[in-house]
């Protein structure tokens, strides 16, 4: 989850490229150029760079700058609610997945 000037954005913490931890990436803005020596910086903090190979994602849309037509990071809607009034009462149960070890690999089955 990212707080950009008070606006909250949530994305899956798994880069679509090779699964890098997006929570450890840096955010920056959008740099455009209309010509040599001309630069315009905007949208500070809205572009997320994966720490592994540098692919970049638009926090507002989830689109990749590498391949915006095909690569997108999963986004989640974020709401802010007061105290505990908006939450379902517990007990809470974590989602679990069956795990098995075959030879040297750990396999997680996500149905
Ligand atoms: S895993 Fe994120 S850019 Fe490669």
JSON list of C-alpha atoms and ligand atoms in Angstrom, two decimals:
[
{"chain": "A", "resi": 1, "resn": "UNK", "atom": "CA", "xyz": [0.00, 0.00, 0.00]},
{"chain": "A", "resi": 2, "resn": "UNK", "atom": "CA", "xyz": [1.28, 3.42, -0.94]},
{"chain": "A", "resi": 3, "resn": "UNK", "atom": "CA", "xyz": [0.33, 6.81, 0.41]},
{"chain": "A", "resi": 4, "resn": "UNK", "atom": "CA", "xyz": [0.84, 9.46, -2.26]},
{"chain": "A", "resi": 5, "resn": "UNK", "atom": "CA", "xyz": [0.11, 12.85, -0.72]},
{"chain": "A", "resi": 6, "resn": "UNK", "atom": "CA", "xyz": [-2.75, 11.38, 1.32]},
{"chain": "A", "resi": 7, "resn": "UNK", "atom": "CA", "xyz": [-4.19, 9.31, -1.54]},
{"chain": "A", "resi": 8, "resn": "UNK", "atom": "CA", "xyz": [-3.93, 5.56, -0.89]},
{"chain": "A", "resi": 9, "resn": "UNK", "atom": "CA", "xyz": [-3.08, 2.99, -3.56]},
{"chain": "A", "resi": 10, "resn": "UNK", "atom": "CA", "xyz": [-2.91, -0.78, -3.04]},
{"chain": "A", "resi": 11, "resn": "UNK", "atom": "CA", "xyz": [-1.29, -3.25, -5.43]},
{"chain": "A", "resi": 12, "resn": "UNK", "atom": "CA", "xyz": [-0.44, -6.93, -5.27]},
{"chain": "A", "resi": 13, "resn": "UNK", "atom": "CA", "xyz": [3.01, -7.28, -3.73]},
{"chain": "A", "resi": 14, "resn": "UNK", "atom": "CA", "xyz": [4.21, -9.38, -6.65]},
{"chain": "A", "resi": 15, "resn": "UNK", "atom": "CA", "xyz": [5.70, -7.93, -9.80]},
{"chain": "A", "resi": 16, "resn": "UNK", "atom": "CA", "xyz": [4.15, -9.43, -12.96]},
{"chain": "A", "resi": 17, "resn": "UNK", "atom": "CA", "xyz": [7.62, -9.84, -14.45]},
{"chain": "A", "resi": 18, "resn": "UNK", "atom": "CA", "xyz": [9.26, -12.35, -12.11]},
{"chain": "A", "resi": 19, "resn": "UNK", "atom": "CA", "xyz": [7.52, -11.84, -8.79]},
{"chain": "A", "resi": 20, "resn": "UNK", "atom": "CA", "xyz": [9.67, -9.11, -7.25]},
{"chain": "A", "resi": 21, "resn": "UNK", "atom": "CA", "xyz": [8.48, -7.58, -3.96]},
{"chain": "A", "resi": 22, "resn": "UNK", "atom": "CA", "xyz": [6.87, -4.33, -5.10]},
{"chain": "A", "resi": 23, "resn": "UNK", "atom": "CA", "xyz": [6.61, -3.14, -1.48]},
{"chain": "A", "resi": 24, "resn": "UNK", "atom": "CA", "xyz": [10.39, -2.65, -1.57]},
{"chain": "A", "resi": 25, "resn": "UNK", "atom": "CA", "xyz": [10.33, -0.60, -4.77]},
{"chain": "A", "resi": 26, "resn": "UNK", "atom": "CA", "xyz": [10.79, 3.14, -4.91]},
{"chain": "A", "resi": 27, "resn": "UNK", "atom": "CA", "xyz": [8.19, 5.56, -6.14]},
{"chain": "A", "resi": 28, "resn": "UNK", "atom": "CA", "xyz": [8.90, 8.53, -8.32]},
{"chain": "A", "resi": 29, "resn": "UNK", "atom": "CA", "xyz": [7.14, 10.81, -10.77]},
{"chain": "A", "resi": 30, "resn": "UNK", "atom": "CA", "xyz": [6.57, 10.95, -14.49]},
{"chain": "A", "resi": 31, "resn": "UNK", "atom": "CA", "xyz": [9.25, 12.61, -16.62]},
{"chain": "A", "resi": 32, "resn": "UNK", "atom": "CA", "xyz": [8.31, 13.79, -20.11]},
{"chain": "A", "resi": 33, "resn": "UNK", "atom": "CA", "xyz": [10.37, 15.51, -22.74]},
{"chain": "A", "resi": 34, "resn": "UNK", "atom": "CA", "xyz": [9.15, 17.48, -25.75]},
{"chain": "A", "resi": 35, "resn": "UNK", "atom": "CA", "xyz": [12.68, 17.84, -27.05]},
{"chain": "A", "resi": 36, "resn": "UNK", "atom": "CA", "xyz": [16.35, 17.99, -26.21]},
{"chain": "A", "resi": 37, "resn": "UNK", "atom": "CA", "xyz": [16.90, 19.85, -22.95]},
{"chain": "A", "resi": 38, "resn": "UNK", "atom": "CA", "xyz": [13.16, 20.16, -22.21]},
{"chain": "A", "resi": 39, "resn": "UNK", "atom": "CA", "xyz": [11.80, 18.18, -19.29]},
{"chain": "A", "resi": 40, "resn": "UNK", "atom": "CA", "xyz": [8.55, 18.21, -17.40]},
{"chain": "A", "resi": 41, "resn": "UNK", "atom": "CA", "xyz": [8.20, 16.31, -14.12]},
{"chain": "A", "resi": 42, "resn": "UNK", "atom": "CA", "xyz": [4.70, 15.48, -12.90]},
{"chain": "A", "resi": 43, "resn": "UNK", "atom": "CA", "xyz": [2.69, 12.97, -10.87]},
{"chain": "A", "resi": 44, "resn": "UNK", "atom": "CA", "xyz": [5.28, 12.78, -8.08]},
{"chain": "A", "resi": 45, "resn": "UNK", "atom": "CA", "xyz": [5.13, 9.45, -6.24]},
{"chain": "A", "resi": 46, "resn": "UNK", "atom": "CA", "xyz": [2.64, 7.78, -8.62]},
{"chain": "A", "resi": 47, "resn": "UNK", "atom": "CA", "xyz": [5.12, 5.61, -10.52]},
{"chain": "A", "resi": 48, "resn": "UNK", "atom": "CA", "xyz": [6.38, 2.47, -8.74]},
{"chain": "A", "resi": 49, "resn": "UNK", "atom": "CA", "xyz": [9.67, 0.86, -9.78]},
{"chain": "A", "resi": 50, "resn": "UNK", "atom": "CA", "xyz": [10.20, -2.84, -9.04]},
{"chain": "A", "resi": 51, "resn": "UNK", "atom": "CA", "xyz": [13.42, -3.34, -7.02]},
{"chain": "A", "resi": 52, "resn": "UNK", "atom": "CA", "xyz": [14.51, -6.39, -9.00]},
{"chain": "A", "resi": 53, "resn": "UNK", "atom": "CA", "xyz": [14.73, -5.31, -12.65]},
{"chain": "A", "resi": 54, "resn": "UNK", "atom": "CA", "xyz": [13.27, -1.83, -12.69]},
{"chain": "A", "resi": 55, "resn": "UNK", "atom": "CA", "xyz": [9.96, -2.38, -14.44]},
{"chain": "A", "resi": 56, "resn": "UNK", "atom": "CA", "xyz": [7.68, 0.54, -13.65]},
{"chain": "A", "resi": 57, "resn": "UNK", "atom": "CA", "xyz": [3.97, 0.61, -12.86]},
{"chain": "A", "resi": 58, "resn": "UNK", "atom": "CA", "xyz": [1.43, 3.39, -12.68]},
{"chain": "A", "resi": 59, "resn": "UNK", "atom": "CA", "xyz": [-0.08, 3.17, -9.19]},
{"chain": "A", "resi": 60, "resn": "UNK", "atom": "CA", "xyz": [-3.26, 4.86, -10.44]},
{"chain": "A", "resi": 61, "resn": "UNK", "atom": "CA", "xyz": [-3.99, 2.34, -13.23]},
{"chain": "A", "resi": 62, "resn": "UNK", "atom": "CA", "xyz": [-1.63, -0.59, -12.57]},
{"chain": "A", "resi": 63, "resn": "UNK", "atom": "CA", "xyz": [-0.31, -0.34, -16.11]},
{"chain": "A", "resi": 64, "resn": "UNK", "atom": "CA", "xyz": [3.28, -1.21, -16.85]},
{"chain": "A", "resi": 65, "resn": "UNK", "atom": "CA", "xyz": [5.37, 1.35, -18.68]},
{"chain": "A", "resi": 66, "resn": "UNK", "atom": "CA", "xyz": [7.27, -1.51, -20.32]},
{"chain": "A", "resi": 67, "resn": "UNK", "atom": "CA", "xyz": [4.19, -3.01, -22.02]},
{"chain": "A", "resi": 68, "resn": "UNK", "atom": "CA", "xyz": [1.05, -1.09, -21.01]},
{"chain": "A", "resi": 69, "resn": "UNK", "atom": "CA", "xyz": [-1.25, -3.06, -23.34]},
{"chain": "A", "resi": 70, "resn": "UNK", "atom": "CA", "xyz": [-0.40, -6.44, -21.82]},
{"chain": "A", "resi": 71, "resn": "UNK", "atom": "CA", "xyz": [1.36, -6.09, -18.45]},
{"chain": "A", "resi": 72, "resn": "UNK", "atom": "CA", "xyz": [-0.58, -4.78, -15.49]},
{"chain": "A", "resi": 73, "resn": "UNK", "atom": "CA", "xyz": [-0.09, -5.12, -11.75]},
{"chain": "A", "resi": 74, "resn": "UNK", "atom": "CA", "xyz": [-3.18, -6.07, -9.82]},
{"chain": "A", "resi": 75, "resn": "UNK", "atom": "CA", "xyz": [-4.73, -3.14, -7.99]},
{"chain": "A", "resi": 76, "resn": "UNK", "atom": "CA", "xyz": [-7.10, -3.10, -5.05]},
{"chain": "A", "resi": 77, "resn": "UNK", "atom": "CA", "xyz": [-9.65, -0.50, -4.12]},
{"chain": "A", "resi": 78, "resn": "UNK", "atom": "CA", "xyz": [-8.84, 1.23, -0.83]},
{"chain": "A", "resi": 79, "resn": "UNK", "atom": "CA", "xyz": [-11.33, 2.78, 1.54]},
{"chain": "A", "resi": 80, "resn": "UNK", "atom": "CA", "xyz": [-10.77, 4.39, 4.89]},
{"chain": "A", "resi": 81, "resn": "UNK", "atom": "CA", "xyz": [-13.36, 3.71, 7.57]},
{"chain": "A", "resi": 82, "resn": "UNK", "atom": "CA", "xyz": [-13.54, 4.96, 11.11]},
{"chain": "A", "resi": 83, "resn": "UNK", "atom": "CA", "xyz": [-12.32, 2.69, 13.89]},
{"chain": "A", "resi": 84, "resn": "UNK", "atom": "CA", "xyz": [-13.75, -0.80, 14.10]},
{"chain": "A", "resi": 85, "resn": "UNK", "atom": "CA", "xyz": [-17.26, 0.13, 12.98]},
{"chain": "A", "resi": 86, "resn": "UNK", "atom": "CA", "xyz": [-16.61, -0.88, 9.36]},
{"chain": "A", "resi": 87, "resn": "UNK", "atom": "CA", "xyz": [-15.08, -4.25, 10.15]},
{"chain": "A", "resi": 88, "resn": "UNK", "atom": "CA", "xyz": [-16.74, -7.61, 10.51]},
{"chain": "A", "resi": 89, "resn": "UNK", "atom": "CA", "xyz": [-16.28, -8.98, 14.04]},
{"chain": "A", "resi": 90, "resn": "UNK", "atom": "CA", "xyz": [-13.70, -11.74, 14.41]},
{"chain": "A", "resi": 91, "resn": "UNK", "atom": "CA", "xyz": [-12.46, -14.36, 14.74]},
{"chain": "A", "resi": 92, "resn": "UNK", "atom": "CA", "xyz": [-10.59, -13.88, 11.49]},
{"chain": "A", "resi": 93, "resn": "UNK", "atom": "CA", "xyz": [-9.31, -16.84, 9.52]},
{"chain": "A", "resi": 94, "resn": "UNK", "atom": "CA", "xyz": [-6.28, -16.58, 7.24]},
{"chain": "A", "resi": 95, "resn": "UNK", "atom": "CA", "xyz": [-6.57, -18.02, 3.75]},
{"chain": "A", "resi": 96, "resn": "UNK", "atom": "CA", "xyz": [-4.44, -21.15, 3.49]},
{"chain": "A", "resi": 97, "resn": "UNK", "atom": "CA", "xyz": [-3.16, -23.21, 0.59]},
{"chain": "A", "resi": 98, "resn": "UNK", "atom": "CA", "xyz": [-2.02, -26.82, 0.44]},
{"chain": "A", "resi": 99, "resn": "UNK", "atom": "CA", "xyz": [1.77, -27.09, 0.26]},
{"chain": "A", "resi": 100, "resn": "UNK", "atom": "CA", "xyz": [3.86, -30.10, -0.65]},
{"chain": "A", "resi": 101, "resn": "UNK", "atom": "CA", "xyz": [7.57, -30.70, -1.16]},
{"chain": "A", "resi": 102, "resn": "UNK", "atom": "CA", "xyz": [8.60, -32.75, -4.16]},
{"chain": "A", "resi": 103, "resn": "UNK", "atom": "CA", "xyz": [12.34, -33.40, -4.46]},
{"chain": "A", "resi": 104, "resn": "UNK", "atom": "CA", "xyz": [13.89, -29.91, -4.09]},
{"chain": "A", "resi": 105, "resn": "UNK", "atom": "CA", "xyz": [10.85, -27.76, -4.90]},
{"chain": "A", "resi": 106, "resn": "UNK", "atom": "CA", "xyz": [8.17, -26.31, -2.62]},
{"chain": "A", "resi": 107, "resn": "UNK", "atom": "CA", "xyz": [4.87, -26.30, -4.49]},
{"chain": "A", "resi": 108, "resn": "UNK", "atom": "CA", "xyz": [1.97, -24.09, -3.44]},
{"chain": "A", "resi": 109, "resn": "UNK", "atom": "CA", "xyz": [-1.37, -24.90, -4.99]},
{"chain": "A", "resi": 110, "resn": "UNK", "atom": "CA", "xyz": [-3.52, -21.82, -5.53]},
{"chain": "A", "resi": 111, "resn": "UNK", "atom": "CA", "xyz": [-6.93, -22.87, -6.81]},
{"chain": "B", "resi": 1, "resn": "LIG", "atom": "S1", "xyz": [10.61, -8.96, -11.06]},
{"chain": "B", "resi": 1, "resn": "LIG", "atom": "FE1", "xyz": [9.95, -6.93, -11.17]},
{"chain": "B", "resi": 1, "resn": "LIG", "atom": "S2", "xyz": [10.99, -6.13, -12.84]},
{"chain": "B", "resi": 1, "resn": "LIG", "atom": "FE2", "xyz": [11.61, -8.18, -12.79]}
]
